[in-house]
Amino acid sequence: DGSSSRVTLPDGTCRFYEHMPSGDDYDPRHRMEQVHIRARELLNTRKWLLNRGNEPDSTCDNHPILKQICPYLDPRRVIASGFSYGSTTCALAATLEPSAFQCAVMLDGWFHVDYTSQGVEYDFPPEAFGDVWPKKREKDARSQKDGVSTMNRNNGSREECNKRSCLNIPCVFINSEQFHGYKKLYRATVRLADQLNNS
């Protein structure tokens, strides 16, 4: 999906980090589509690992590490965990398929996109917050200036969270001292934690 610093593809070629478009070409949907790819990869990896030990001629037999861990994998005790964009990925995966994980542990989560210079700012991923996707910025006809993209926001109540299918499994948020300095990121993390506490 272009979010890794470097990844080797099945054909042997390498794909490097893909910088997001900037300026007038910036579209918030690109980042959200990207995290959906990551979340699906996480969910598919979970399913693949849990099914390895149940298949004849299992791949586990060909990989020493998998051979060691496959017999001990319990689908009822899977925890999602990630750092930064990995936390965002975990939050979305657990929102899309809450029964896949017993809980999630998220470190310094990247839960806010701030591109106000281009009129875009939103909590991320929107689904985890019970929000809808922001739209690409549009010109304000009266002022000819770009307006910050807005969205319908969940108020944090159990009823609203269930209705919008936001993140609703037990979670642990671990934040470094440096992370506390990023006020908007920290505020979004607190919002997500409060939402879970209220549900």
mmCIF file of N, CA and C in Angstrom, residues 55-171:
data_model
loop_
_atom_site.group_PDB
_atom_site.id
_atom_site.type_symbol
_atom_site.label_atom_id
_atom_site.label_comp_id
_atom_site.label_asym_id
_atom_site.label_seq_id
_atom_site.Cartn_x
_atom_site.Cartn_y
_atom_site.Cartn_z
ATOM 1 N N GLU A 55 -4.579 -27.412 8.766
ATOM 2 C CA GLU A 55 -4.548 -27.886 7.388
ATOM 3 C C GLU A 55 -3.581 -29.047 7.242
ATOM 4 N N PRO A 56 -3.963 -30.053 6.436
ATOM 5 C CA PRO A 56 -2.983 -31.100 6.113
ATOM 6 C C PRO A 56 -1.852 -30.491 5.301
ATOM 7 N N ASP A 57 -0.664 -31.029 5.449
ATOM 8 C CA ASP A 57 0.513 -30.466 4.767
ATOM 9 C C ASP A 57 0.643 -28.983 5.094
ATOM 10 N N SER A 58 0.456 -28.663 6.350
ATOM 11 C CA SER A 58 0.461 -27.278 6.785
ATOM 12 C C SER A 58 1.784 -26.592 6.492
ATOM 13 N N THR A 59 1.692 -25.296 6.147
ATOM 14 C CA THR A 59 2.895 -24.490 5.928
ATOM 15 C C THR A 59 3.760 -24.462 7.177
ATOM 16 N N CYS A 60 3.138 -24.666 8.337
ATOM 17 C CA CYS A 60 3.899 -24.655 9.587
ATOM 18 C C CYS A 60 5.043 -25.657 9.546
ATOM 19 N N ASP A 61 4.834 -26.775 8.840
ATOM 20 C CA ASP A 61 5.865 -27.808 8.794
ATOM 21 C C ASP A 61 7.125 -27.332 8.086
ATOM 22 N N ASN A 62 6.988 -26.316 7.241
ATOM 23 C CA ASN A 62 8.130 -25.834 6.458
ATOM 24 C C ASN A 62 8.814 -24.622 7.076
ATOM 25 N N HIS A 63 8.274 -24.090 8.146
ATOM 26 C CA HIS A 63 8.844 -22.913 8.790
ATOM 27 C C HIS A 63 9.053 -23.221 10.272
ATOM 28 N N PRO A 64 10.296 -23.298 10.722
ATOM 29 C CA PRO A 64 10.576 -23.676 12.114
ATOM 30 C C PRO A 64 9.852 -22.807 13.150
ATOM 31 N N ILE A 65 9.811 -21.489 12.909
ATOM 32 C CA ILE A 65 9.166 -20.610 13.890
ATOM 33 C C ILE A 65 7.667 -20.864 13.921
ATOM 34 N N LEU A 66 7.053 -20.969 12.735
ATOM 35 C CA LEU A 66 5.626 -21.258 12.681
ATOM 36 C C LEU A 66 5.326 -22.620 13.291
ATOM 37 N N LYS A 67 6.202 -23.576 13.047
ATOM 38 C CA LYS A 67 6.008 -24.918 13.607
ATOM 39 C C LYS A 67 5.983 -24.869 15.129
ATOM 40 N N GLN A 68 6.760 -23.954 15.704
ATOM 41 C CA GLN A 68 6.788 -23.806 17.163
ATOM 42 C C GLN A 68 5.536 -23.128 17.707
ATOM 43 N N ILE A 69 5.051 -22.095 17.007
ATOM 44 C CA ILE A 69 3.964 -21.299 17.589
ATOM 45 C C ILE A 69 2.558 -21.754 17.195
ATOM 46 N N CYS A 70 2.418 -22.367 15.997
ATOM 47 C CA CYS A 70 1.071 -22.723 15.527
ATOM 48 C C CYS A 70 0.266 -23.561 16.522
ATOM 49 N N PRO A 71 0.858 -24.576 17.157
ATOM 50 C CA PRO A 71 0.053 -25.392 18.078
ATOM 51 C C PRO A 71 -0.475 -24.623 19.287
ATOM 52 N N TYR A 72 0.107 -23.465 19.582
ATOM 53 C CA TYR A 72 -0.283 -22.718 20.776
ATOM 54 C C TYR A 72 -1.201 -21.532 20.474
ATOM 55 N N LEU A 73 -1.522 -21.308 19.217
ATOM 56 C CA LEU A 73 -2.378 -20.180 18.864
ATOM 57 C C LEU A 73 -3.824 -20.482 19.233
ATOM 58 N N ASP A 74 -4.425 -19.550 19.945
ATOM 59 C CA ASP A 74 -5.805 -19.706 20.408
ATOM 60 C C ASP A 74 -6.633 -18.564 19.826
ATOM 61 N N PRO A 75 -7.598 -18.863 18.939
ATOM 62 C CA PRO A 75 -8.371 -17.783 18.307
ATOM 63 C C PRO A 75 -9.163 -16.940 19.294
ATOM 64 N N ARG A 76 -9.360 -17.451 20.513
ATOM 65 C CA ARG A 76 -10.105 -16.692 21.522
ATOM 66 C C ARG A 76 -9.212 -15.742 22.310
ATOM 67 N N ARG A 77 -7.894 -15.798 22.051
ATOM 68 C CA ARG A 77 -6.964 -14.995 22.848
ATOM 69 C C ARG A 77 -5.998 -14.196 21.977
ATOM 70 N N VAL A 78 -6.463 -13.707 20.847
ATOM 71 C CA VAL A 78 -5.625 -12.920 19.947
ATOM 72 C C VAL A 78 -5.720 -11.448 20.321
ATOM 73 N N ILE A 79 -4.562 -10.812 20.456
ATOM 74 C CA ILE A 79 -4.493 -9.397 20.803
ATOM 75 C C ILE A 79 -3.887 -8.637 19.619
ATOM 76 N N ALA A 80 -4.516 -7.538 19.249
ATOM 77 C CA ALA A 80 -3.958 -6.669 18.208
ATOM 78 C C ALA A 80 -3.061 -5.632 18.870
ATOM 79 N N SER A 81 -1.908 -5.385 18.289
ATOM 80 C CA SER A 81 -1.002 -4.393 18.867
ATOM 81 C C SER A 81 -0.231 -3.699 17.763
ATOM 82 N N GLY A 82 0.044 -2.408 17.977
ATOM 83 C CA GLY A 82 0.797 -1.673 16.972
ATOM 84 C C GLY A 82 1.327 -0.362 17.515
ATOM 85 N N PHE A 83 2.279 0.206 16.787
ATOM 86 C CA PHE A 83 2.893 1.483 17.140
ATOM 87 C C PHE A 83 2.629 2.491 16.024
ATOM 88 N N SER A 84 2.217 3.701 16.386
ATOM 89 C CA SER A 84 1.999 4.783 15.443
ATOM 90 C C SER A 84 0.956 4.393 14.389
ATOM 91 N N TYR A 85 1.363 4.267 13.123
ATOM 92 C CA TYR A 85 0.414 3.875 12.078
ATOM 93 C C TYR A 85 -0.089 2.448 12.326
ATOM 94 N N GLY A 86 0.730 1.642 13.007
ATOM 95 C CA GLY A 86 0.295 0.300 13.390
ATOM 96 C C GLY A 86 -0.870 0.347 14.360
ATOM 97 N N SER A 87 -0.883 1.340 15.244
ATOM 98 C CA SER A 87 -2.015 1.518 16.157
ATOM 99 C C SER A 87 -3.276 1.890 15.385
ATOM 100 N N THR A 88 -3.118 2.762 14.406
ATOM 101 C CA THR A 88 -4.247 3.137 13.559
ATOM 102 C C THR A 88 -4.802 1.896 12.860
ATOM 103 N N THR A 89 -3.895 1.071 12.359
ATOM 104 C CA THR A 89 -4.284 -0.157 11.675
ATOM 105 C C THR A 89 -5.043 -1.088 12.607
ATOM 106 N N CYS A 90 -4.519 -1.250 13.831
ATOM 107 C CA CYS A 90 -5.194 -2.104 14.827
ATOM 108 C C CYS A 90 -6.580 -1.578 15.154
ATOM 109 N N ALA A 91 -6.690 -0.267 15.342
ATOM 110 C CA ALA A 91 -7.977 0.331 15.683
ATOM 111 C C ALA A 91 -9.008 0.066 14.591
ATOM 112 N N LEU A 92 -8.596 0.200 13.330
ATOM 113 C CA LEU A 92 -9.538 -0.030 12.244
ATOM 114 C C LEU A 92 -9.884 -1.510 12.118
ATOM 115 N N ALA A 93 -8.878 -2.384 12.206
ATOM 116 C CA ALA A 93 -9.135 -3.825 12.104
ATOM 117 C C ALA A 93 -10.101 -4.284 13.193
ATOM 118 N N ALA A 94 -9.903 -3.782 14.410
ATOM 119 C CA ALA A 94 -10.779 -4.163 15.517
ATOM 120 C C ALA A 94 -12.165 -3.554 15.385
ATOM 121 N N THR A 95 -12.269 -2.445 14.680
ATOM 122 C CA THR A 95 -13.577 -1.845 14.411
ATOM 123 C C THR A 95 -14.323 -2.648 13.354
ATOM 124 N N LEU A 96 -13.592 -3.067 12.316
ATOM 125 C CA LEU A 96 -14.208 -3.821 11.228
ATOM 126 C C LEU A 96 -14.629 -5.218 11.662
ATOM 127 N N GLU A 97 -13.774 -5.861 12.489
ATOM 128 C CA GLU A 97 -14.075 -7.221 12.954
ATOM 129 C C GLU A 97 -13.761 -7.328 14.447
ATOM 130 N N PRO A 98 -14.623 -6.790 15.303
ATOM 131 C CA PRO A 98 -14.344 -6.779 16.742
ATOM 132 C C PRO A 98 -14.205 -8.171 17.356
ATOM 133 N N SER A 99 -14.841 -9.169 16.779
ATOM 134 C CA SER A 99 -14.750 -10.525 17.334
ATOM 135 C C SER A 99 -13.398 -11.178 17.039
ATOM 136 N N ALA A 100 -12.580 -10.553 16.202
ATOM 137 C CA ALA A 100 -11.287 -11.137 15.833
ATOM 138 C C ALA A 100 -10.250 -10.983 16.941
ATOM 139 N N PHE A 101 -10.468 -10.022 17.848
ATOM 140 C CA PHE A 101 -9.458 -9.731 18.867
ATOM 141 C C PHE A 101 -10.087 -9.667 20.253
ATOM 142 N N GLN A 102 -9.348 -10.186 21.217
ATOM 143 C CA GLN A 102 -9.815 -10.087 22.592
ATOM 144 C C GLN A 102 -9.650 -8.664 23.105
ATOM 145 N N CYS A 103 -8.576 -8.021 22.687
ATOM 146 C CA CYS A 103 -8.334 -6.627 23.054
ATOM 147 C C CYS A 103 -7.268 -6.066 22.120
ATOM 148 N N ALA A 104 -6.935 -4.797 22.317
ATOM 149 C CA ALA A 104 -5.893 -4.157 21.504
ATOM 150 C C ALA A 104 -4.976 -3.350 22.405
ATOM 151 N N VAL A 105 -3.697 -3.343 22.067
ATOM 152 C CA VAL A 105 -2.699 -2.539 22.774
ATOM 153 C C VAL A 105 -2.082 -1.601 21.747
ATOM 154 N N MET A 106 -2.228 -0.291 21.980
ATOM 155 C CA MET A 106 -1.808 0.681 20.971
ATOM 156 C C MET A 106 -0.820 1.684 21.570
ATOM 157 N N LEU A 107 0.329 1.795 20.936
ATOM 158 C CA LEU A 107 1.406 2.649 21.411
ATOM 159 C C LEU A 107 1.542 3.881 20.517
ATOM 160 N N ASP A 108 1.488 5.062 21.140
ATOM 161 C CA ASP A 108 1.654 6.327 20.412
ATOM 162 C C ASP A 108 0.847 6.320 19.111
ATOM 163 N N GLY A 109 -0.438 6.086 19.238
ATOM 164 C CA GLY A 109 -1.295 5.934 18.066
ATOM 165 C C GLY A 109 -1.414 7.199 17.230
ATOM 166 N N TRP A 110 -1.354 7.029 15.936
ATOM 167 C CA TRP A 110 -1.539 8.145 15.008
ATOM 168 C C TRP A 110 -3.040 8.250 14.739
ATOM 169 N N PHE A 111 -3.741 8.942 15.637
ATOM 170 C CA PHE A 111 -5.195 9.000 15.590
ATOM 171 C C PHE A 111 -5.727 10.354 15.117
ATOM 172 N N HIS A 112 -4.871 11.149 14.506
ATOM 173 C CA HIS A 112 -5.335 12.439 14.008
ATOM 174 C C HIS A 112 -4.506 12.855 12.806
ATOM 175 N N VAL A 113 -5.181 13.255 11.743
ATOM 176 C CA VAL A 113 -4.509 13.781 10.547
ATOM 177 C C VAL A 113 -4.710 15.286 10.550
ATOM 178 N N ASP A 114 -3.620 16.014 10.551
ATOM 179 C CA ASP A 114 -3.676 17.480 10.604
ATOM 180 C C ASP A 114 -2.983 18.041 9.372
ATOM 181 N N TYR A 115 -3.797 18.423 8.419
ATOM 182 C CA TYR A 115 -3.277 19.031 7.202
ATOM 183 C C TYR A 115 -4.062 20.313 6.959
ATOM 184 N N THR A 116 -4.142 21.110 8.037
ATOM 185 C CA THR A 116 -4.978 22.304 7.985
ATOM 186 C C THR A 116 -4.490 23.309 6.947
ATOM 187 N N SER A 117 -3.217 23.242 6.571
ATOM 188 C CA SER A 117 -2.731 24.166 5.538
ATOM 189 C C SER A 117 -3.436 23.908 4.201
ATOM 190 N N GLN A 118 -3.973 22.703 4.063
ATOM 191 C CA GLN A 118 -4.720 22.371 2.857
ATOM 192 C C GLN A 118 -6.206 22.159 3.155
ATOM 193 N N GLY A 119 -6.632 22.600 4.326
ATOM 194 C CA GLY A 119 -8.046 22.545 4.669
ATOM 195 C C GLY A 119 -8.557 21.179 5.063
ATOM 196 N N VAL A 120 -7.669 20.323 5.595
ATOM 197 C CA VAL A 120 -8.077 18.970 5.968
ATOM 198 C C VAL A 120 -7.584 18.653 7.378
ATOM 199 N N GLU A 121 -8.505 18.199 8.227
ATOM 200 C CA GLU A 121 -8.149 17.794 9.584
ATOM 201 C C GLU A 121 -9.242 16.868 10.103
ATOM 202 N N TYR A 122 -8.839 15.691 10.606
ATOM 203 C CA TYR A 122 -9.841 14.745 11.096
ATOM 204 C C TYR A 122 -9.186 13.696 11.998
ATOM 205 N N ASP A 123 -10.004 13.104 12.881
ATOM 206 C CA ASP A 123 -9.531 11.997 13.705
ATOM 207 C C ASP A 123 -9.501 10.744 12.841
ATOM 208 N N PHE A 124 -8.506 9.889 13.105
ATOM 209 C CA PHE A 124 -8.120 8.848 12.159
ATOM 210 C C PHE A 124 -7.841 7.531 12.870
ATOM 211 N N PRO A 125 -8.401 6.412 12.384
ATOM 212 C CA PRO A 125 -9.322 6.293 11.260
ATOM 213 C C PRO A 125 -10.734 6.700 11.679
ATOM 214 N N PRO A 126 -11.460 7.377 10.830
ATOM 215 C CA PRO A 126 -12.778 7.887 11.213
ATOM 216 C C PRO A 126 -13.724 6.813 11.743
ATOM 217 N N GLU A 127 -13.653 5.606 11.164
ATOM 218 C CA GLU A 127 -14.557 4.536 11.575
ATOM 219 C C GLU A 127 -14.404 4.189 13.051
ATOM 220 N N ALA A 128 -13.165 4.214 13.552
ATOM 221 C CA ALA A 128 -12.928 3.875 14.956
ATOM 222 C C ALA A 128 -13.597 4.870 15.890
ATOM 223 N N PHE A 129 -13.742 6.111 15.428
ATOM 224 C CA PHE A 129 -14.372 7.159 16.224
ATOM 225 C C PHE A 129 -15.876 7.252 15.969
ATOM 226 N N GLY A 130 -16.388 6.435 15.065
ATOM 227 C CA GLY A 130 -17.803 6.529 14.706
ATOM 228 C C GLY A 130 -18.085 7.701 13.793
ATOM 229 N N ASP A 131 -17.030 8.218 13.125
ATOM 230 C CA ASP A 131 -17.175 9.354 12.217
ATOM 231 C C ASP A 131 -17.311 8.862 10.782
ATOM 232 N N VAL A 132 -17.729 9.762 9.911
ATOM 233 C CA VAL A 132 -17.771 9.457 8.481
ATOM 234 C C VAL A 132 -16.519 10.027 7.829
ATOM 235 N N TRP A 133 -16.191 9.533 6.650
ATOM 236 C CA TRP A 133 -14.993 10.013 5.948
ATOM 237 C C TRP A 133 -15.140 11.482 5.601
ATOM 238 N N PRO A 134 -14.082 12.264 5.819
ATOM 239 C CA PRO A 134 -14.119 13.670 5.371
ATOM 240 C C PRO A 134 -14.039 13.725 3.858
ATOM 241 N N LYS A 135 -14.550 14.797 3.316
ATOM 242 C CA LYS A 135 -14.500 14.974 1.869
ATOM 243 C C LYS A 135 -13.268 15.761 1.485
ATOM 244 N N LYS A 136 -12.920 15.669 0.220
ATOM 245 C CA LYS A 136 -11.824 16.493 -0.290
ATOM 246 C C LYS A 136 -12.224 17.953 -0.131
ATOM 247 N N ARG A 137 -11.278 18.787 0.264
ATOM 248 C CA ARG A 137 -11.589 20.183 0.554
ATOM 249 C C ARG A 137 -12.202 20.876 -0.649
ATOM 250 N N GLU A 138 -13.053 21.833 -0.371
ATOM 251 C CA GLU A 138 -13.692 22.599 -1.433
ATOM 252 C C GLU A 138 -13.496 24.080 -1.174
ATOM 253 N N LYS A 139 -13.489 24.849 -2.225
ATOM 254 C CA LYS A 139 -13.333 26.295 -2.096
ATOM 255 C C LYS A 139 -14.584 26.912 -1.495
ATOM 256 N N ASP A 140 -14.383 27.853 -0.605
ATOM 257 C CA ASP A 140 -15.501 28.624 -0.063
ATOM 258 C C ASP A 140 -15.796 29.733 -1.069
ATOM 259 N N ALA A 141 -16.948 29.679 -1.686
ATOM 260 C CA ALA A 141 -17.278 30.622 -2.761
ATOM 261 C C ALA A 141 -17.282 32.065 -2.285
ATOM 262 N N ARG A 142 -17.614 32.292 -1.011
ATOM 263 C CA ARG A 142 -17.696 33.665 -0.516
ATOM 264 C C ARG A 142 -16.325 34.260 -0.263
ATOM 265 N N SER A 143 -15.449 33.489 0.341
ATOM 266 C CA SER A 143 -14.149 34.051 0.711
ATOM 267 C C SER A 143 -13.030 33.629 -0.231
ATOM 268 N N GLN A 144 -13.326 32.601 -1.099
ATOM 269 C CA GLN A 144 -12.316 32.058 -2.003
ATOM 270 C C GLN A 144 -11.167 31.430 -1.223
ATOM 271 N N LYS A 145 -11.445 31.030 0.026
ATOM 272 C CA LYS A 145 -10.438 30.353 0.834
ATOM 273 C C LYS A 145 -10.884 28.917 1.061
ATOM 274 N N ASP A 146 -9.907 28.062 1.358
ATOM 275 C CA ASP A 146 -10.231 26.666 1.607
ATOM 276 C C ASP A 146 -10.766 26.525 3.024
ATOM 277 N N GLY A 147 -11.845 25.784 3.149
ATOM 278 C CA GLY A 147 -12.400 25.523 4.470
ATOM 279 C C GLY A 147 -11.915 24.185 4.980
ATOM 280 N N VAL A 148 -11.752 24.054 6.298
ATOM 281 C CA VAL A 148 -11.310 22.790 6.872
ATOM 282 C C VAL A 148 -12.409 21.759 6.709
ATOM 283 N N SER A 149 -12.037 20.598 6.210
ATOM 284 C CA SER A 149 -12.997 19.527 6.015
ATOM 285 C C SER A 149 -13.557 19.089 7.363
ATOM 286 N N THR A 150 -14.876 18.935 7.428
ATOM 287 C CA THR A 150 -15.519 18.529 8.670
ATOM 288 C C THR A 150 -16.278 17.240 8.451
ATOM 289 N N MET A 151 -16.734 16.630 9.557
ATOM 290 C CA MET A 151 -17.460 15.382 9.460
ATOM 291 C C MET A 151 -18.467 15.296 10.585
ATOM 292 N N ASN A 152 -19.428 14.388 10.444
ATOM 293 C CA ASN A 152 -20.346 14.111 11.533
ATOM 294 C C ASN A 152 -19.585 13.361 12.609
ATOM 295 N N ARG A 153 -19.669 13.827 13.849
ATOM 296 C CA ARG A 153 -18.859 13.231 14.901
ATOM 297 C C ARG A 153 -19.726 12.521 15.922
ATOM 298 N N ASN A 154 -19.223 11.392 16.385
ATOM 299 C CA ASN A 154 -19.865 10.625 17.434
ATOM 300 C C ASN A 154 -19.673 11.363 18.755
ATOM 301 N N ASN A 155 -20.713 11.427 19.575
ATOM 302 C CA ASN A 155 -20.604 12.154 20.842
ATOM 303 C C ASN A 155 -20.021 11.309 21.962
ATOM 304 N N GLY A 156 -19.668 10.057 21.660
ATOM 305 C CA GLY A 156 -19.010 9.237 22.665
ATOM 306 C C GLY A 156 -19.950 8.383 23.486
ATOM 307 N N SER A 157 -21.249 8.433 23.235
ATOM 308 C CA SER A 157 -22.185 7.640 24.021
ATOM 309 C C SER A 157 -22.250 6.210 23.496
ATOM 310 N N ARG A 158 -22.701 5.274 24.350
ATOM 311 C CA ARG A 158 -22.827 3.877 23.961
ATOM 312 C C ARG A 158 -23.789 3.736 22.771
ATOM 313 N N GLU A 159 -24.931 4.429 22.843
ATOM 314 C CA GLU A 159 -25.936 4.310 21.794
ATOM 315 C C GLU A 159 -25.377 4.757 20.453
ATOM 316 N N GLU A 160 -24.687 5.899 20.451
ATOM 317 C CA GLU A 160 -24.138 6.432 19.201
ATOM 318 C C GLU A 160 -23.029 5.542 18.679
ATOM 319 N N CYS A 161 -22.188 5.034 19.590
ATOM 320 C CA CYS A 161 -21.075 4.176 19.179
ATOM 321 C C CYS A 161 -21.594 2.887 18.555
ATOM 322 N N ASN A 162 -22.601 2.272 19.162
ATOM 323 C CA ASN A 162 -23.151 1.040 18.610
ATOM 324 C C ASN A 162 -23.798 1.297 17.256
ATOM 325 N N LYS A 163 -24.465 2.430 17.123
ATOM 326 C CA LYS A 163 -25.153 2.746 15.885
ATOM 327 C C LYS A 163 -24.159 2.922 14.746
ATOM 328 N N ARG A 164 -23.019 3.532 15.043
ATOM 329 C CA ARG A 164 -22.027 3.804 14.006
ATOM 330 C C ARG A 164 -20.956 2.721 13.920
ATOM 331 N N SER A 165 -21.004 1.722 14.792
ATOM 332 C CA SER A 165 -20.021 0.644 14.782
ATOM 333 C C SER A 165 -18.604 1.170 14.945
ATOM 334 N N CYS A 166 -18.367 1.948 15.974
ATOM 335 C CA CYS A 166 -17.020 2.448 16.227
ATOM 336 C C CYS A 166 -16.235 1.422 17.049
ATOM 337 N N LEU A 167 -14.973 1.731 17.342
ATOM 338 C CA LEU A 167 -14.125 0.837 18.121
ATOM 339 C C LEU A 167 -14.778 0.583 19.472
ATOM 340 N N ASN A 168 -14.940 -0.694 19.808
ATOM 341 C CA ASN A 168 -15.704 -1.005 21.013
ATOM 342 C C ASN A 168 -15.218 -2.292 21.669
ATOM 343 N N ILE A 169 -13.880 -2.534 21.649
ATOM 344 C CA ILE A 169 -13.325 -3.675 22.374
ATOM 345 C C ILE A 169 -12.377 -3.126 23.438
ATOM 346 N N PRO A 170 -12.032 -3.908 24.461
ATOM 347 C CA PRO A 170 -11.085 -3.412 25.471
ATOM 348 C C PRO A 170 -9.758 -3.005 24.823
ATOM 349 N N CYS A 171 -9.247 -1.846 25.218
ATOM 350 C CA CYS A 171 -8.000 -1.326 24.638
ATOM 351 C C CYS A 171 -7.099 -0.753 25.719
#
